Short mmCIF file of C-alpha atoms in Angstrom, two decimals:
data_model
loop_
_atom_site.label_atom_id
_atom_site.label_comp_id
_atom_site.label_asym_id
_atom_site.label_seq_id
_atom_site.Cartn_x
_atom_site.Cartn_y
_atom_site.Cartn_z
CA MET X 1 0.00 0.00 0.00
CA GLY X 2 1.46 3.38 -1.02
CA LEU X 3 1.77 6.62 0.91
CA LEU X 4 -1.31 8.14 -0.78
CA ASP X 5 -3.43 5.08 0.03
CA ASN X 6 -2.30 5.23 3.67
CA LEU X 7 -3.18 8.93 3.92
CA VAL X 8 -6.61 8.41 2.31
CA GLY X 9 -7.31 5.45 4.60
CA ALA X 10 -6.27 7.43 7.66
CA PHE X 11 -8.50 10.35 6.63
CA LEU X 12 -11.51 8.08 6.15
CA LYS X 13 -10.94 6.51 9.56
CA LEU X 14 -10.77 9.95 11.15
CA THR X 15 -13.96 11.16 9.51
CA ASP X 16 -16.07 8.00 9.89
CA PRO X 17 -14.08 5.23 11.58
CA THR X 18 -15.27 1.72 12.32
CA PRO X 19 -14.65 0.19 15.77
CA GLU X 20 -11.46 -1.75 16.26
CA TYR X 21 -12.19 -5.47 16.55
CA THR X 22 -10.13 -7.75 18.81
CA GLY X 23 -11.13 -11.27 17.85
CA PRO X 24 -9.77 -13.13 20.90
CA ARG X 25 -12.14 -11.11 23.12
CA CYS X 26 -15.25 -11.95 21.07
CA LEU X 27 -17.50 -14.58 22.69
CA LEU X 28 -18.17 -16.09 19.27
CA GLU X 29 -14.48 -16.65 18.62
CA ARG X 30 -14.03 -17.93 22.15
CA ASN X 31 -16.67 -20.59 21.41
CA SER X 32 -18.79 -19.59 24.39
CA VAL X 33 -21.92 -21.69 24.79
CA GLY X 34 -24.86 -19.68 23.46
CA GLY X 35 -22.55 -17.33 21.59
CA CYS X 36 -23.42 -13.64 21.43
CA ASP X 37 -25.15 -11.33 18.96
CA LYS X 38 -25.54 -8.17 21.04
CA CYS X 39 -23.51 -6.01 18.68
CA GLN X 40 -25.57 -7.13 15.71
CA GLN X 41 -28.86 -6.63 17.53
CA VAL X 42 -28.05 -3.09 18.67
CA CYS X 43 -26.59 -1.83 15.37
CA PRO X 44 -29.20 0.51 13.81
CA HIS X 45 -27.86 0.07 10.28
CA GLY X 46 -27.27 -3.67 9.94
CA ALA X 47 -23.53 -3.11 9.55
CA ILE X 48 -22.37 -6.16 11.54
CA ASN X 49 -22.23 -9.68 10.09
CA LEU X 50 -21.69 -12.66 12.42
CA GLU X 51 -22.11 -15.49 9.93
CA SER X 52 -18.43 -16.51 10.05
CA PHE X 53 -18.40 -16.69 13.86
CA THR X 54 -16.57 -13.39 13.97
CA ALA X 55 -17.75 -9.78 13.87
CA GLU X 56 -17.34 -8.35 10.38
CA ILE X 57 -18.20 -4.65 10.06
CA ASP X 58 -19.39 -3.15 6.78
CA GLU X 59 -17.46 0.12 6.56
CA VAL X 60 -20.03 1.58 4.16
CA LYS X 61 -23.01 0.95 6.44
CA CYS X 62 -21.24 1.78 9.72
CA THR X 63 -21.87 5.36 10.92
CA SER X 64 -19.59 5.21 14.00
CA CYS X 65 -22.51 5.61 16.42
CA GLY X 66 -20.65 3.44 18.96
CA LEU X 67 -23.62 1.45 20.22
CA CYS X 68 -21.89 -1.87 19.56
CA THR X 69 -18.84 -0.86 21.62
CA ALA X 70 -20.97 -0.13 24.68
CA VAL X 71 -22.86 -3.43 24.66
CA CYS X 72 -20.04 -5.82 23.67
CA PRO X 73 -19.68 -8.06 26.77
CA GLY X 74 -16.11 -9.06 25.95
CA LEU X 75 -15.02 -5.53 24.89
CA ALA X 76 -14.00 -6.95 21.53
CA LEU X 77 -15.29 -3.81 19.77
CA GLU X 78 -13.67 -0.52 20.80
CA PHE X 79 -13.24 3.07 19.78
CA PRO X 80 -10.22 4.92 21.23
CA LEU X 81 -11.50 6.14 24.60
CA GLY X 82 -8.61 8.54 25.25
CA PRO X 83 -10.00 11.37 23.07
CA ILE X 84 -13.50 10.89 24.52
CA GLN X 85 -12.15 10.97 28.07
CA GLU X 86 -10.13 14.09 27.26
CA LYS X 87 -13.20 15.90 25.94
CA LEU X 88 -15.21 14.98 29.02
CA HIS X 89 -12.38 16.31 31.19
CA ARG X 90 -11.99 19.50 29.17
CA GLY X 91 -15.73 20.11 29.43
CA ARG X 92 -15.69 19.19 33.13
CA GLY X 93 -18.35 16.56 32.57
CA GLN X 94 -20.28 18.38 29.83
CA ILE X 95 -20.36 17.12 26.26
CA ARG X 96 -22.69 17.16 23.24
CA CYS X 97 -23.23 15.03 20.18
CA SER X 98 -22.23 16.33 16.74
CA LYS X 99 -25.85 17.20 15.93
CA ALA X 100 -26.56 19.14 19.13
CA PRO X 101 -26.18 22.94 19.09
CA GLY X 102 -24.26 24.86 21.71
CA ALA X 103 -20.73 25.38 22.96
CA GLY X 104 -18.13 23.06 24.37
CA ASP X 105 -16.67 19.80 23.13
CA GLU X 106 -18.58 17.33 21.02
CA ILE X 107 -18.35 13.67 20.10
CA HIS X 108 -19.70 12.02 16.99
CA CYS X 109 -22.62 10.39 18.81
CA LEU X 110 -23.57 9.91 22.47
CA GLY X 111 -23.69 6.19 21.70
CA GLN X 112 -19.88 6.23 21.91
CA LEU X 113 -20.07 6.93 25.65
CA THR X 114 -19.29 3.64 27.38
CA PRO X 115 -20.09 2.82 31.01
CA GLY X 116 -16.42 3.20 31.91
CA ALA X 117 -16.10 6.64 30.28
CA LEU X 118 -19.25 7.86 32.07
CA ALA X 119 -18.23 6.41 35.45
CA GLU X 120 -14.71 7.84 35.31
CA ALA X 121 -15.86 11.33 34.32
CA ALA X 122 -18.53 11.37 37.04
CA SER X 123 -16.02 10.22 39.64
CA ARG X 124 -13.97 13.30 38.86
CA PHE X 125 -16.49 16.03 38.03
CA GLY X 126 -19.76 14.98 39.65
CA ALA X 127 -23.00 15.35 37.68
CA LEU X 128 -22.59 14.97 33.93
CA VAL X 129 -24.51 16.95 31.28
CA LEU X 130 -25.05 15.30 27.91
CA ALA X 131 -26.70 17.26 25.10
CA ARG X 132 -28.27 15.41 22.20
CA GLY X 133 -29.71 16.50 18.89
CA ASP X 134 -32.85 15.21 17.23
CA CYS X 135 -32.23 11.48 17.51
CA GLU X 136 -35.48 10.62 15.75
CA SER X 137 -34.23 12.01 12.44
CA CYS X 138 -30.48 11.44 12.96
CA ARG X 139 -28.80 9.08 10.49
CA ILE X 140 -25.87 8.36 12.80
CA GLY X 141 -27.45 6.61 15.76
CA GLY X 142 -31.18 6.99 15.31
CA PRO X 143 -34.10 7.05 17.73
CA THR X 144 -32.75 4.36 20.10
CA ILE X 145 -29.84 6.53 21.28
CA PRO X 146 -31.57 8.08 24.36
CA GLU X 147 -32.64 4.61 25.55
CA ARG X 148 -29.18 3.13 24.96
CA VAL X 149 -27.47 6.03 26.75
CA GLN X 150 -29.75 5.46 29.75
CA TRP X 151 -28.71 1.81 29.70
CA ALA X 152 -25.03 2.81 29.69
CA VAL X 153 -25.71 5.14 32.64
CA GLN X 154 -27.26 2.31 34.66
CA GLU X 155 -24.29 0.07 33.86
CA ALA X 156 -21.88 2.84 34.84
CA LYS X 157 -23.49 2.99 38.29
CA ARG X 158 -21.99 -0.42 39.00
CA TYR X 159 -18.55 1.19 38.99
CA PHE X 160 -19.48 4.57 40.44
CA PRO X 161 -22.86 4.38 42.23
CA GLY X 162 -22.88 8.14 42.80
CA LEU X 163 -23.19 8.78 39.06
CA GLU X 164 -25.68 11.50 38.11
CA VAL X 165 -26.41 12.28 34.46
CA HIS X 166 -28.62 14.95 32.89
CA ILE X 167 -29.52 14.35 29.24
CA GLN X 168 -30.93 17.43 27.55
CA ASN X 169 -32.33 18.16 24.11
CA GLN X 170 -31.27 21.79 24.09
CA PRO X 171 -28.08 23.76 23.41
CA LEU X 172 -25.12 23.01 25.65
CA ARG X 173 -23.71 26.03 27.39
CA GLY X 174 -20.29 24.48 27.86
CA ALA X 175 -17.79 24.75 30.68
CA GLU X 176 -15.60 27.82 31.09
CA VAL X 177 -12.08 27.23 29.77
CA GLY X 178 -9.08 29.43 30.54
CA ARG X 179 -6.50 30.58 27.98
CA ARG X 180 -3.91 28.02 29.11
CA GLU X 181 -6.38 25.13 28.80
CA PHE X 182 -7.59 26.45 25.43
CA PHE X 183 -4.16 26.62 23.80
CA GLY X 184 -3.13 23.37 25.43
CA ALA X 185 -6.16 21.68 23.92
CA LEU X 186 -5.37 23.11 20.47
CA LEU X 187 -1.77 21.89 20.64
CA GLY X 188 -2.78 18.47 21.90
CA GLY X 189 -5.40 18.09 19.19
CA ALA X 190 -2.91 19.05 16.48
CA LYS X 191 -0.40 16.49 17.74
CA ARG X 192 -2.99 13.72 17.79
CA SER X 193 -4.27 14.54 14.30
CA ALA X 194 -0.74 14.56 12.90
CA ALA X 195 0.08 11.25 14.56
CA GLU X 196 -3.08 9.62 13.20
CA LEU X 197 -2.53 10.93 9.66
CA VAL X 198 1.10 9.79 9.38
CA PRO X 199 0.99 6.31 7.83
CA ASN X 200 2.33 3.44 9.92
CA LEU X 201 5.53 1.75 8.83
CA PRO X 202 5.16 -1.81 7.55
CA LEU X 203 5.10 -4.33 10.39
CA PRO X 204 6.08 -7.99 10.31
CA PRO X 205 3.08 -10.29 9.80
CA LEU X 206 1.31 -11.36 12.99
CA GLU X 207 0.40 -14.86 13.93
CA PRO X 208 -3.03 -15.83 12.57
CA TYR X 209 -4.50 -15.82 16.09
CA GLU X 210 -2.76 -13.45 18.47
CA ASP X 211 -4.28 -13.72 21.95
CA LYS X 212 -4.59 -10.16 23.29
CA ARG X 213 -6.79 -11.10 26.22
CA GLY X 214 -4.00 -10.34 28.69
CA GLU X 215 -4.02 -6.66 27.67
CA LEU X 216 -6.51 -4.86 29.91
CA PRO X 217 -8.85 -2.86 27.63
CA ALA X 218 -9.13 0.89 28.14
CA GLU X 219 -12.78 0.45 29.15
CA LEU X 220 -11.79 -1.72 32.13
CA ARG X 221 -9.04 0.69 33.14
CA LEU X 222 -11.59 3.52 33.23
CA ARG X 223 -14.02 1.40 35.28
CA ARG X 224 -11.27 0.55 37.76
CA LEU X 225 -10.25 4.21 38.08
CA ALA X 226 -13.86 5.15 38.84
CA ALA X 227 -14.06 2.34 41.42
CA TYR X 228 -10.89 3.66 43.07
CA ARG X 229 -12.59 7.03 43.62
CA ALA X 230 -15.89 5.50 44.76
CA GLN X 231 -16.80 4.65 48.33
CA ALA X 232 -18.54 1.44 47.29
CA VAL X 233 -19.10 -0.42 44.01
CA ARG X 234 -21.23 -3.26 42.62
CA TRP X 235 -18.67 -4.71 40.22
CA PRO X 236 -19.83 -7.97 38.60
CA ARG X 237 -17.76 -11.06 39.28
CA ILE X 238 -18.20 -14.82 39.31
CA ALA X 239 -18.30 -17.35 42.16
CA VAL X 240 -17.57 -21.09 41.92
CA ALA X 241 -19.45 -23.64 44.04
CA GLU X 242 -18.63 -27.21 45.08
CA GLY X 243 -18.66 -29.66 42.22
CA CYS X 244 -16.08 -27.81 40.12
CA THR X 245 -13.93 -30.29 38.19
CA LEU X 246 -11.17 -27.73 37.61
CA CYS X 247 -11.41 -28.22 33.85
CA PRO X 248 -10.04 -25.38 31.69
CA VAL X 249 -13.35 -24.32 30.10
CA CYS X 250 -13.93 -21.16 32.16
CA SER X 251 -10.42 -19.85 31.55
CA ASN X 252 -10.62 -20.74 27.85
CA VAL X 253 -13.86 -18.86 27.15
CA CYS X 254 -13.07 -15.80 29.31
CA PRO X 255 -12.70 -12.85 26.88
CA THR X 256 -10.39 -10.80 29.11
CA LYS X 257 -8.36 -13.56 30.79
CA ALA X 258 -9.89 -12.66 34.14
CA VAL X 259 -10.08 -16.35 35.09
CA GLU X 260 -6.83 -18.27 35.36
CA ARG X 261 -6.28 -21.92 36.23
CA GLU X 262 -2.91 -22.98 37.58
CA ARG X 263 -1.36 -25.93 39.32
CA ALA X 264 -0.55 -25.33 42.98
CA PRO X 265 3.19 -25.60 43.64
CA GLY X 266 4.43 -28.82 45.21
CA GLY X 267 1.18 -30.73 45.10
CA GLU X 268 -1.62 -32.33 43.15
CA GLU X 269 -4.08 -29.45 43.60
CA TYR X 270 -5.21 -26.96 40.97
CA VAL X 271 -6.40 -23.43 41.70
CA LEU X 272 -8.88 -21.18 39.93
CA LYS X 273 -8.13 -17.47 40.40
CA LEU X 274 -10.05 -14.38 39.34
CA ASN X 275 -8.72 -10.91 38.59
CA VAL X 276 -11.90 -9.09 39.57
CA SER X 277 -11.02 -5.83 37.82
CA ALA X 278 -10.75 -7.74 34.52
CA CYS X 279 -14.15 -9.43 34.88
CA THR X 280 -16.89 -7.91 32.71
CA GLY X 281 -19.72 -10.10 34.00
CA CYS X 282 -20.27 -11.36 30.44
CA GLY X 283 -21.49 -14.76 31.63
CA ALA X 284 -19.47 -16.78 29.11
CA CYS X 285 -18.02 -19.04 31.79
CA LEU X 286 -21.40 -19.37 33.49
CA GLU X 287 -23.06 -20.65 30.30
CA SER X 288 -20.13 -22.84 29.27
CA CYS X 289 -19.27 -24.50 32.62
CA PRO X 290 -19.85 -28.28 32.16
CA PRO X 291 -21.01 -28.98 35.78
CA GLN X 292 -22.85 -25.60 35.93
CA VAL X 293 -21.30 -24.52 39.25
CA ILE X 294 -20.54 -20.88 38.31
CA SER X 295 -22.80 -18.01 39.34
CA LEU X 296 -22.67 -14.25 38.84
CA VAL X 297 -22.38 -12.14 42.01
CA GLU X 298 -21.12 -8.65 42.91
CA ALA X 299 -17.71 -7.66 44.22
CA GLY X 300 -16.85 -4.93 46.66
CA ARG X 301 -14.29 -2.19 46.16
CA GLU X 302 -11.57 -4.07 48.07
CA GLU X 303 -11.81 -7.09 45.76
CA VAL X 304 -11.72 -4.89 42.65
CA LEU X 305 -8.61 -2.99 43.73
CA GLY X 306 -6.87 -5.93 45.39
CA ALA X 307 -4.94 -8.94 44.19
CA PRO X 308 -6.62 -11.82 42.30
CA ILE X 309 -8.92 -13.86 44.52
CA GLU X 310 -9.11 -17.62 44.81
CA LEU X 311 -12.31 -19.05 43.38
CA PHE X 312 -11.75 -22.76 43.93
CA ARG X 313 -8.98 -25.15 44.93
CA GLY X 314 -8.84 -28.91 44.85
CA ARG X 315 -7.56 -32.12 43.35
CA PRO X 316 -9.25 -32.69 39.98
CA PRO X 317 -11.18 -35.93 39.59
CA TRP X 318 -9.36 -36.51 36.31
CA TYR X 319 -5.90 -36.16 37.86
CA ASP X 320 -5.09 -39.89 37.87
CA LEU X 321 -6.67 -40.63 34.50
#
């Protein structure tokens, strides 16, 4: 691909990008029992195809509304959350969609606001103000946007229960910004645009299936940061009851590698451990567990911010086979 093609591709991604897809975090690719079609169901334009047991996005139909990124249980679909977080910070918790009039920062569509982005901004600035345009006639996200944003707000309250959000269908006044913040924002925006427009150098080919589950997604980092500032949280996590055979199914289907199975040192026991802050509550392990001994519960702040917890320990019944 030549320099011109790279520049054109980068420009198109800046103006109307599609979400980045990380296959190893998709429940379909992880062969979770029951699979998942949430991204396809929520997409207002039929831009997502799941027929090949992977999420294929039609770049022509996709409008970058972001609804699929908010509902994806394994966080396999993502937009860069850094720029969104920066705009929420610059507006001190106030932001508007690209079709809403008023002042202050804007994002393409309020559907791009994930639970983590909302929780983190609220943990820092208090009540959030989101201004929307006429969703009924909007070709980006459509009439379901207010309902989906309310859903994201309720999810965000798991990570920051004190979250308060005001959604208005009127011009956004915008937060007051000083000269230093204004010029800093201009310089930062110019640097980011230049970096995104410069074509990447050719990279060596990757393995056909690179497992990126060990890399904590930005969404989970934002949720954890909000939980750190909260007094109490209701973070989803799993529990394992008696009857566990210590098979590897739960760790295999986990989209974020929150569940790990390891052999206890110096013995015949195996241990299941859970990194609570990496658990999305997707339910893949719950549905796929052969003896059906996994349940979904809630974790407190100490478990979220602490070390991995032990879910189950024992000598597998298949050990001597």
